[in-house]
Amino acid sequence: MSISSDVRVADSSARRTVSLAPAEANSNGLLFRRHVKPPVSHAELEHSRFLEGEFWRGIPAYSEIDRETFLDYSWQARHSLTTTSRLRHAVGERVSPAFLDDVELGFHQAPMAMRLSPYIVSLIDWDDPYNCPLRIQFLPVARRLMTDHPRTHLDSLNEQEDAPVPGLIHRYFDKALFLPISTCPVYCRFCTRSYAVGSDTDEVKKLSFRVNPDRWQQAFAYIESRPELEDIVISGGDAYNLRADQLEEIGLTLLAIPNVRRIRIATKGLAIMPQKILSDQAWLDAVTTVDQYARKHQKDMVIHTHFNHPREITWITQQALAILHQRGITVRNQAVLQRGVNDTAETMTQLVRRLSYINVHPYYVYVCDMVRGIEDLRTSLATAIAIEKHVRGYTAGFNTPTFVCDLPGGGGKRCVHSYEYYNRETGIAVYVAPSVKPGPFLYFDPLHSLSETTRTRWADEQEQRLMIDEAVQMASAGHRS
Ligand SMILES: *Cc1c(COP(=O)(O)O)cnc(C)c1O
Ligand code: SF4
C-alpha cells in the first residue's frame, strides 16, 4: 500500500468520527471535539496554585515579622527551633499544651533531634497537628509511636560496611556517596542516617561526620585512586549547611578529578528554607560557579532535593526554583513515602505535578527505610506498588518518579516491582542485586499492615526464622508470590 493511500484511510476514518459527535465552538469560535476530553474543573488544576501572602503571621511568634525579614535566610537559620520549650513559646496558644507534652515525650524516644525553620513551623497545620503531614515528618508524638519491626536497624542500609574511608560509601560500581557534614537545616524523623546525622538524642549517640578537611582529603584521594568512580553524591547531612567556600572547594576538587564526570549536591534545604536561594548570594554563587565549571569541562552538576508533600511548595519555593532555573541548574527530587504524609495516589500525584510545574524533576520515591523509631511512618511495599500505578501515566515520563526500595543490608536501590518473591501475608519481599552484591536482600512490611495472626508470629523468634526461610526458598524456586 502506498503512503498516500494510507493517509486517505486515516482521513476518512477521522471524518467519520467527527460526523458522529458534532464539535462545539469554544469562546474563541474554534471547533473542538469536547467529548474526547471533558473540560477540567478549577480543582483539578490545584497543583498550579501556590500558597500566597504572609502566611507566617498566623504563628504568634511571627505575627510581627515583615516580608523582608522572613525572606532572610540568616533570620530563618537563627530562629530555627531546636527544643520543645522554644516550640511552645513560638506557637503559643495555637496548640494545646497536651499536644506539646506528647511531642516532648516523643523526642525522649526519638533517634533524631529537633530542628525546624520558622518557614516550616508556619506551614504546619496547628489546628490539626496530629494529622498534619508536615508535623508527622519532623515531630514525633509519643501517643502515635509503635513498636519497631524486629528487623529494623540503626544503620539499616549497612553503610558502615561499604565505607573505605569514614564518610565515603562506595557501594555501587561507578558511583559513591560522600558525607562531608553531619548537620541539616531540618531533622527528619525517618532519616536513613539517624546513626550519624544531627546531635545526640536520649536514644542514639551519633557517629559523627563533622566538617573536617583532613577527612575530606582522604575521601578525594580514594575517589582519585578509583578510575571507575564517575558519579559522586555530596550528601550528609545537608550541603545547605556547608559554607559557600566549603561547597565550592568540594565541588571544584571533585570535578577536577579526571575520572569524576558527574556530581550531585544533595539538599533538603529547598523544601525547608527556600529563603537561602533568595538571600544567600555567596552560597548561590558558589553553586553556580561549580555548575559552570562542570559545563565548561563537559561534566555535570545537579541538585538533588527532597520534597515530600505538595504543601511544602509555596510562592517562596516558586521564586527560589525560578532563580536556579534561570541559572541553568537542574534540580531533581527524591521523596520518601510515609504513612499519613503522602501515601495516597492523590497526594503523590499532586506532589509530582507541583514539582514538575516549578521545573523540579521527580526522580525517586523511596519506600521508607527500616530504621528505628519510625514504625508508624512506614508503609507496606504493596502500598508503594499501588500508588506507583496511579502516578505513572499522569504526566511526562521524565517527570514520573521511579518507586524504589533501598535494600536493608546494603543491596542498593531497586525498583519496588522487581522483587523475586513477595508474600503479602507475612510482609516479606525478597530482592536480588546482581550489580551490587549477591544477596538475597529482604524488605519487611510494617507490622501494622499485617494481620493479627501474622503479628503474633513476628513476636516469636522461631516463627520469624520460619517465615524468612519460606520466603527465601520460594524466591529461589522462582515463585513471585
Ligand atoms: C543512593 C546512593 C547512590 C546514588 O544512587 P542513584 O540510584 O544513582 O541515585 C550512590 N551511592 C549510595 C551509597 C547510595 O545510597
Ligand atoms: S535532611 Fe536528609 S540527611 Fe538531613 S535529617 Fe532529613 S533525611 Fe536525614
Coordinates of C-alpha atoms and ligand atoms in Angstrom, one line a residue:
M1 CA 0.0 0.0 0.0
S2 CA 1.4 3.4 -0.9
I3 CA 1.9 6.1 1.6
S4 CA -0.8 8.3 0.0
S5 CA -3.5 5.7 0.3
D6 CA -2.6 5.2 4.0
V7 CA -3.2 8.9 4.5
R8 CA -6.6 8.7 2.8
V9 CA -7.7 5.8 5.0
A10 CA -6.8 7.9 8.2
D11 CA -8.6 10.9 6.8
S12 CA -11.8 9.2 6.1
S13 CA -12.0 7.5 9.5
A14 CA -11.3 10.8 11.2
R15 CA -14.2 12.4 9.2
R16 CA -16.5 9.6 10.2
T17 CA -15.8 10.2 14.0
V18 CA -16.5 14.0 13.6
S19 CA -19.8 13.4 12.0
L20 CA -20.9 11.1 14.8
A21 CA -20.2 13.7 17.6
P22 CA -20.6 17.3 16.5
A23 CA -17.9 19.7 17.5
E24 CA -18.7 22.6 19.9
A25 CA -17.4 26.1 19.5
N26 CA -15.4 27.5 22.4
S27 CA -15.3 31.2 23.3
N28 CA -12.8 31.9 20.5
G29 CA -15.1 30.3 18.0
L30 CA -12.6 27.4 17.5
L31 CA -14.1 23.9 17.0
F32 CA -13.1 21.1 19.3
R33 CA -14.4 17.7 19.9
R34 CA -15.3 18.2 23.5
H35 CA -16.3 14.6 24.3
V36 CA -12.7 13.4 23.8
K37 CA -11.5 15.2 27.0
P38 CA -14.3 16.8 29.0
P39 CA -13.3 20.3 30.4
V40 CA -11.4 20.1 33.7
S41 CA -12.6 21.8 36.9
H42 CA -10.7 24.5 38.7
A43 CA -9.9 22.0 41.5
E44 CA -8.1 19.7 39.0
L45 CA -5.5 22.4 38.4
E46 CA -4.8 22.9 42.1
H47 CA -1.2 21.9 41.6
S48 CA -0.5 25.2 39.7
R49 CA -1.7 27.4 42.6
F50 CA 0.7 28.1 45.4
L51 CA 0.2 29.3 48.9
E52 CA 0.5 33.1 48.8
G53 CA 0.9 36.0 51.1
E54 CA 2.4 36.4 54.5
F55 CA 1.1 33.1 55.8
W56 CA 3.6 33.1 58.7
R57 CA 1.7 35.9 60.5
G58 CA -0.7 33.3 61.9
I59 CA 2.0 32.0 64.2
P60 CA 2.1 34.1 67.4
A61 CA 5.9 34.4 67.4
Y62 CA 6.0 35.6 63.7
S63 CA 2.9 37.9 63.7
E64 CA 5.0 41.0 63.5
I65 CA 7.6 39.6 61.1
D66 CA 7.7 41.5 57.8
R67 CA 8.4 40.0 54.4
E68 CA 12.0 41.2 54.2
T69 CA 12.8 39.6 57.5
F70 CA 11.0 36.3 56.7
L71 CA 12.8 36.1 53.4
D72 CA 16.2 36.5 55.0
Y73 CA 17.9 33.0 55.3
S74 CA 20.1 34.1 58.2
W75 CA 17.0 35.1 60.2
Q76 CA 15.4 31.7 59.4
A77 CA 18.6 29.9 60.5
R78 CA 19.0 31.9 63.7
H79 CA 15.3 31.4 64.6
S80 CA 15.2 27.7 63.9
L81 CA 13.7 25.8 66.8
T82 CA 15.7 23.1 68.5
T83 CA 13.9 22.5 71.7
T84 CA 10.3 21.8 72.7
S85 CA 10.3 24.7 75.0
R86 CA 11.2 27.1 72.1
L87 CA 8.4 25.4 70.1
R88 CA 6.0 26.0 72.9
H89 CA 7.0 29.6 73.0
A90 CA 6.7 30.1 69.2
V91 CA 3.3 28.6 68.6
G92 CA 1.8 29.7 72.0
E93 CA -1.9 29.3 72.2
R94 CA -2.3 28.0 68.6
V95 CA -1.9 24.5 70.0
S96 CA -2.9 22.6 73.2
P97 CA -0.3 22.1 75.9
A98 CA -1.2 18.4 75.9
F99 CA -0.1 18.1 72.3
L100 CA 3.2 19.7 73.1
D101 CA 3.7 17.4 76.1
D102 CA 3.1 14.5 73.7
V103 CA 5.9 15.9 71.4
E104 CA 8.2 16.3 74.3
L105 CA 7.7 12.6 75.3
G106 CA 8.1 11.6 71.7
F107 CA 11.5 13.2 71.5
H108 CA 12.7 11.3 74.5
Q109 CA 12.3 8.1 72.5
A110 CA 13.5 9.5 69.1
P111 CA 16.7 8.8 67.2
M112 CA 16.6 12.3 65.6
A113 CA 16.9 15.7 67.3
M114 CA 14.6 18.7 66.6
R115 CA 15.3 21.5 64.1
L116 CA 12.5 23.4 62.5
S117 CA 12.8 26.6 60.5
P118 CA 10.2 29.3 61.1
Y119 CA 9.1 28.7 57.5
I120 CA 8.2 25.0 58.3
V121 CA 6.7 26.0 61.6
S122 CA 4.4 28.4 59.6
L123 CA 3.4 25.6 57.2
I124 CA 2.4 23.1 59.9
D125 CA -1.4 22.9 60.4
W126 CA -1.6 23.7 64.2
D127 CA -5.4 23.3 64.1
D128 CA -4.9 19.6 63.5
P129 CA -1.3 18.8 64.4
Y130 CA -1.8 15.1 64.9
N131 CA -2.8 14.7 61.2
C132 CA -0.7 17.4 59.6
P133 CA 1.6 15.8 57.0
L134 CA 4.4 18.2 57.9
R135 CA 4.2 17.7 61.6
I136 CA 4.3 13.9 61.1
Q137 CA 7.7 14.1 59.4
F138 CA 9.5 16.2 61.9
L139 CA 7.9 16.0 65.3
P140 CA 7.4 12.6 66.9
V141 CA 4.4 12.2 69.3
A142 CA 4.6 9.5 71.9
R143 CA 1.0 8.5 71.5
R144 CA 1.4 7.5 67.9
L145 CA 4.7 5.7 68.2
M146 CA 4.7 1.9 67.5
T147 CA 7.0 -1.0 68.4
D148 CA 9.7 -1.4 65.8
H149 CA 9.7 -4.4 63.5
P150 CA 12.2 -6.9 64.8
R151 CA 14.3 -6.5 61.7
T152 CA 14.9 -2.7 62.0
H153 CA 18.4 -1.4 62.5
L154 CA 20.0 1.9 63.3
D155 CA 22.2 1.7 60.2
S156 CA 19.6 -0.2 58.1
L157 CA 21.5 0.1 54.8
N158 CA 24.7 -1.1 56.4
E159 CA 26.6 1.9 55.1
Q160 CA 29.5 1.4 57.6
E161 CA 30.4 -1.8 55.8
D162 CA 30.8 -0.1 52.4
A163 CA 32.9 2.8 53.7
P164 CA 36.6 2.6 52.5
V165 CA 37.2 5.9 54.4
P166 CA 35.0 7.5 57.1
G167 CA 32.1 9.3 55.4
L168 CA 32.5 7.9 51.9
I169 CA 30.3 5.0 50.8
H170 CA 31.4 3.0 47.8
R171 CA 28.6 0.5 47.2
Y172 CA 27.9 0.6 43.5
F173 CA 30.4 0.2 40.7
D174 CA 30.7 3.7 39.4
K175 CA 29.1 6.0 42.0
A176 CA 29.9 6.9 45.6
L177 CA 28.3 8.8 48.4
F178 CA 30.3 11.5 50.1
L179 CA 29.2 12.8 53.5
P180 CA 31.2 16.0 54.2
I181 CA 28.9 17.2 57.0
S182 CA 26.6 15.8 59.6
T183 CA 24.1 18.6 60.1
C184 CA 21.0 19.7 58.2
P185 CA 18.6 22.7 58.1
V186 CA 15.9 20.4 59.5
Y187 CA 15.9 16.9 61.1
C188 CA 13.6 14.3 59.7
R189 CA 12.3 11.6 61.9
F190 CA 12.8 9.0 59.2
C191 CA 16.4 9.8 58.3
T192 CA 18.3 6.9 56.9
R193 CA 21.4 8.2 58.5
S194 CA 20.0 8.6 62.0
Y195 CA 23.2 6.8 63.2
A196 CA 25.2 9.9 62.2
V197 CA 23.1 12.9 61.4
G198 CA 22.3 15.7 63.9
S199 CA 23.0 15.9 67.6
D200 CA 22.9 13.0 70.0
T201 CA 19.4 12.1 71.4
D202 CA 18.4 10.2 74.5
E203 CA 18.1 7.2 72.2
V204 CA 21.2 7.5 69.9
K205 CA 24.8 8.5 70.4
K206 CA 25.8 9.6 66.9
L207 CA 28.8 8.6 64.8
S208 CA 29.6 12.0 63.6
F209 CA 30.9 13.1 60.1
R210 CA 31.7 16.6 61.1
V211 CA 33.2 19.1 58.7
N212 CA 36.9 18.1 58.6
P213 CA 39.1 19.0 55.7
D214 CA 41.6 16.1 56.6
R215 CA 38.8 13.6 56.3
W216 CA 37.7 15.2 53.0
Q217 CA 41.2 14.9 51.6
Q218 CA 41.1 11.2 52.4
A219 CA 37.9 10.9 50.5
F220 CA 39.2 12.8 47.5
A221 CA 42.3 10.7 47.4
Y222 CA 40.3 7.5 47.4
I223 CA 38.0 8.8 44.6
E224 CA 41.0 9.7 42.6
S225 CA 42.6 6.2 43.2
R226 CA 39.5 4.5 41.7
P227 CA 39.2 5.2 38.0
E228 CA 35.7 3.6 37.8
L229 CA 34.2 6.3 40.1
E230 CA 32.4 8.7 37.7
D231 CA 29.5 9.9 39.9
I232 CA 29.7 11.4 43.3
V233 CA 26.8 12.3 45.5
I234 CA 27.6 15.1 48.0
S235 CA 25.2 14.4 50.9
G236 CA 25.4 14.3 54.6
G237 CA 23.9 15.8 56.5
D238 CA 23.0 18.5 54.0
A239 CA 25.1 20.6 51.6
Y240 CA 22.9 23.7 52.6
N241 CA 24.9 23.7 55.8
L242 CA 28.3 23.9 54.1
R243 CA 29.7 27.4 53.9
A244 CA 29.9 28.8 50.4
D245 CA 33.7 28.4 50.2
Q246 CA 33.5 24.8 51.5
L247 CA 30.9 23.9 48.9
E248 CA 32.9 25.5 46.2
E249 CA 36.1 23.7 47.3
I250 CA 34.4 20.3 47.4
G251 CA 32.6 20.8 44.1
L252 CA 35.6 22.1 42.2
T253 CA 38.0 19.5 43.7
L254 CA 35.7 16.6 42.8
L255 CA 35.2 17.9 39.3
A256 CA 38.9 18.4 38.8
I257 CA 39.5 14.6 39.4
P258 CA 39.8 13.2 35.8
N259 CA 37.5 10.2 36.4
V260 CA 34.7 12.2 38.0
R261 CA 32.1 13.0 35.3
R262 CA 29.0 13.9 37.4
I263 CA 28.4 15.3 40.8
R264 CA 25.1 15.8 42.7
I265 CA 24.6 18.2 45.6
A266 CA 22.0 16.7 47.9
T267 CA 20.0 19.2 50.0
K268 CA 16.6 19.2 51.6
G269 CA 17.1 22.9 52.1
L270 CA 15.0 24.0 49.1
A271 CA 12.0 22.4 51.0
I272 CA 12.9 23.8 54.4
M273 CA 14.4 27.2 53.8
P274 CA 14.0 28.3 50.1
Q275 CA 14.9 31.8 51.5
K276 CA 18.6 30.8 51.2
I277 CA 18.4 30.9 47.4
L278 CA 16.8 34.3 47.6
S279 CA 19.1 35.9 50.1
D280 CA 22.4 33.9 50.5
Q281 CA 24.2 35.3 47.4
A282 CA 27.5 33.8 48.3
W283 CA 26.1 30.2 48.5
L284 CA 24.1 30.6 45.3
D285 CA 27.2 32.0 43.5
A286 CA 29.2 29.0 44.8
V287 CA 26.7 26.5 43.4
T288 CA 26.7 28.5 40.1
T289 CA 30.5 28.5 39.9
V290 CA 30.6 24.7 40.4
D291 CA 27.9 24.2 37.8
Q292 CA 29.6 26.5 35.2
Y293 CA 33.0 24.7 35.9
A294 CA 31.2 21.4 35.2
R295 CA 29.7 22.6 31.9
K296 CA 33.0 24.1 30.8
H297 CA 34.6 20.7 31.3
Q298 CA 31.8 18.6 29.7
K299 CA 30.8 17.4 33.2
D300 CA 27.5 17.5 35.0
M301 CA 26.3 19.0 38.3
V302 CA 22.8 18.6 39.5
I303 CA 21.0 19.5 42.8
H304 CA 19.0 16.6 44.4
T305 CA 16.4 17.8 46.8
H306 CA 13.7 16.3 49.0
F307 CA 10.1 17.5 49.0
N308 CA 7.5 15.0 50.4
H309 CA 4.2 16.9 50.3
P310 CA 2.7 19.4 47.9
R311 CA 2.0 21.8 50.8
E312 CA 5.8 22.2 51.2
I313 CA 5.8 24.2 48.0
T314 CA 4.8 27.9 48.3
W315 CA 5.3 31.1 46.4
I316 CA 8.7 31.4 48.1
T317 CA 9.7 28.0 46.7
Q318 CA 8.5 29.0 43.3
Q319 CA 10.7 32.1 43.4
A320 CA 13.7 30.1 44.6
L321 CA 13.4 27.5 41.9
A322 CA 12.9 30.2 39.3
I323 CA 16.3 31.6 40.2
L324 CA 18.0 28.2 40.0
H325 CA 16.3 27.5 36.7
Q326 CA 17.4 30.9 35.2
R327 CA 21.0 29.9 36.2
G328 CA 20.6 26.7 34.3
I329 CA 20.8 24.5 37.3
T330 CA 19.0 21.2 37.1
V331 CA 17.0 20.1 40.2
R332 CA 15.7 16.6 40.9
N333 CA 13.6 15.4 43.8
Q334 CA 13.8 12.3 46.0
A335 CA 10.7 11.8 48.1
V336 CA 10.1 9.3 50.9
L337 CA 6.8 7.5 51.0
Q338 CA 5.3 7.9 54.5
R339 CA 2.1 6.8 56.1
G340 CA -0.2 9.7 56.8
V341 CA 2.0 12.0 54.8
N342 CA 1.9 11.1 51.1
D343 CA 0.7 7.5 51.0
T344 CA -2.3 8.2 48.8
A345 CA -2.4 8.3 45.0
E346 CA -4.0 11.8 45.1
T347 CA -1.3 13.4 47.3
M348 CA 1.6 11.7 45.5
T349 CA 0.2 12.8 42.1
Q350 CA -0.3 16.3 43.3
L351 CA 3.3 16.4 44.6
V352 CA 4.6 15.1 41.2
R353 CA 2.6 17.7 39.3
R354 CA 3.5 20.6 41.5
L355 CA 7.2 19.7 41.4
S356 CA 7.1 19.5 37.6
Y357 CA 5.4 22.9 37.5
I358 CA 8.4 24.5 39.1
N359 CA 10.9 22.6 37.0
V360 CA 11.9 20.1 39.6
H361 CA 12.2 16.6 38.1
P362 CA 10.6 13.9 40.4
Y363 CA 13.4 11.3 40.4
Y364 CA 12.7 8.8 43.1
V365 CA 10.1 7.9 45.7
Y366 CA 11.7 5.7 48.4
V367 CA 9.9 3.1 50.4
C368 CA 10.6 4.2 54.0
D369 CA 13.9 2.7 55.3
M370 CA 13.7 0.2 58.1
V371 CA 15.4 2.5 60.6
R372 CA 14.5 2.7 64.3
G373 CA 11.7 4.6 65.9
I374 CA 9.5 5.2 62.9
E375 CA 7.3 2.1 62.5
D376 CA 4.3 4.4 62.4
L377 CA 5.7 6.1 59.3
R378 CA 6.4 3.0 57.2
T379 CA 4.0 1.7 54.6
S380 CA 3.9 -1.7 53.0
L381 CA 5.5 -2.4 49.7
A382 CA 2.1 -3.1 48.4
T383 CA 1.1 0.5 49.1
A384 CA 4.1 1.8 47.1
I385 CA 3.2 -0.5 44.2
A386 CA -0.4 0.6 44.2
I387 CA 0.4 4.3 44.3
E388 CA 3.0 4.0 41.5
K389 CA 0.3 2.6 39.3
H390 CA -1.8 5.8 39.7
V391 CA 1.1 8.2 39.3
R392 CA 2.5 6.6 36.1
G393 CA 0.9 7.9 33.0
Y394 CA -0.4 11.2 34.5
T395 CA 2.4 13.4 33.3
A396 CA 5.6 13.3 31.3
G397 CA 7.6 10.2 31.7
F398 CA 10.7 12.2 32.6
N399 CA 8.7 13.7 35.5
T400 CA 7.5 10.3 36.7
P401 CA 9.5 9.1 39.7
T402 CA 10.7 5.6 40.0
F403 CA 9.5 4.0 43.2
V404 CA 12.4 2.3 44.8
C405 CA 13.3 0.3 47.9
D406 CA 16.8 0.9 49.2
L407 CA 17.5 -2.7 50.3
P408 CA 18.2 -3.3 54.0
G409 CA 21.6 -4.7 54.5
G410 CA 23.1 -2.7 51.6
G411 CA 21.9 -4.2 48.3
G412 CA 21.3 -0.7 46.9
K413 CA 18.2 0.8 45.3
R414 CA 15.7 -1.5 43.5
C415 CA 12.5 -0.7 41.6
V416 CA 9.8 -1.8 44.0
H417 CA 8.2 -4.0 41.3
S418 CA 11.4 -6.1 40.7
Y419 CA 11.1 -8.4 43.7
E420 CA 11.8 -12.1 43.2
Y421 CA 9.1 -13.0 45.7
Y422 CA 6.6 -11.1 47.8
N423 CA 4.4 -12.6 50.4
R424 CA 1.7 -10.1 51.3
E425 CA 0.6 -12.2 54.3
T426 CA 4.0 -12.2 56.1
G427 CA 5.0 -8.9 54.6
I428 CA 8.4 -10.3 53.4
A429 CA 9.8 -9.3 50.0
V430 CA 12.9 -10.9 48.5
Y431 CA 15.2 -9.0 46.1
V432 CA 18.5 -9.7 44.4
A433 CA 21.0 -7.1 43.3
P434 CA 23.3 -8.7 40.8
S435 CA 25.2 -5.4 40.1
V436 CA 25.9 -4.7 43.7
K437 CA 26.1 -7.8 46.0
P438 CA 25.0 -11.4 45.9
G439 CA 22.2 -11.1 48.5
P440 CA 19.3 -12.1 48.7
F441 CA 18.0 -9.0 50.4
L442 CA 14.8 -8.7 52.4
Y443 CA 12.4 -5.9 53.0
F444 CA 9.7 -6.3 55.7
D445 CA 6.3 -4.6 55.7
P446 CA 5.5 -2.7 58.9
L447 CA 3.7 -4.8 61.5
H448 CA 0.6 -2.5 61.5
S449 CA -0.1 -3.5 57.9
L450 CA -0.2 -7.2 58.7
S451 CA -3.0 -9.4 60.2
E452 CA -3.3 -10.0 63.9
T453 CA -2.2 -13.7 63.4
T454 CA 0.9 -12.7 61.5
R455 CA 1.9 -10.0 64.0
T456 CA 1.8 -12.7 66.7
R457 CA 4.2 -14.8 64.5
W458 CA 6.6 -11.9 64.3
A459 CA 6.7 -11.8 68.1
D460 CA 8.2 -15.3 68.2
E461 CA 11.8 -15.7 67.1
Q462 CA 11.4 -19.2 65.8
E463 CA 8.4 -18.2 63.7
Q464 CA 10.4 -15.3 62.4
R465 CA 13.0 -17.7 61.1
L466 CA 10.3 -20.0 59.5
M467 CA 8.7 -17.1 57.7
I468 CA 12.1 -15.8 56.4
D469 CA 13.3 -19.3 55.3
E470 CA 10.0 -19.8 53.5
A471 CA 10.4 -16.5 51.6
V472 CA 14.0 -17.2 50.6
Q473 CA 13.1 -20.7 49.4
M474 CA 10.1 -19.6 47.4
A475 CA 12.2 -16.9 45.8
S476 CA 14.9 -19.4 44.8
A477 CA 12.3 -21.8 43.4
G478 CA 11.1 -19.0 41.1
H479 CA 7.8 -18.1 42.7
R480 CA 6.7 -14.4 42.5
S481 CA 4.1 -14.7 45.3
Ligands
LIG1 C1 21.6 6.3 46.5 C2 23.0 6.1 46.5 C3 23.8 6.5 45.4 C4 23.2 7.1 44.2 O1 22.3 6.2 43.6 P1 21.3 6.6 42.3 O2 20.4 5.4 42.2 O3 22.2 6.8 41.2 O4 20.6 7.8 42.7 C5 25.1 6.2 45.4 N1 25.7 5.6 46.5 C6 25.0 5.2 47.6 C7 25.7 4.5 48.7 C8 23.6 5.5 47.6 O5 22.9 5.1 48.7
SF4_2 S1 17.6 16.4 55.5 FE1 18.2 14.4 54.8 S2 20.1 13.9 55.9 FE2 19.1 15.6 57.0 S3 17.8 14.6 58.5 FE3 16.5 14.9 56.7 S4 16.7 12.9 55.6 FE4 18.4 13.0 57.1

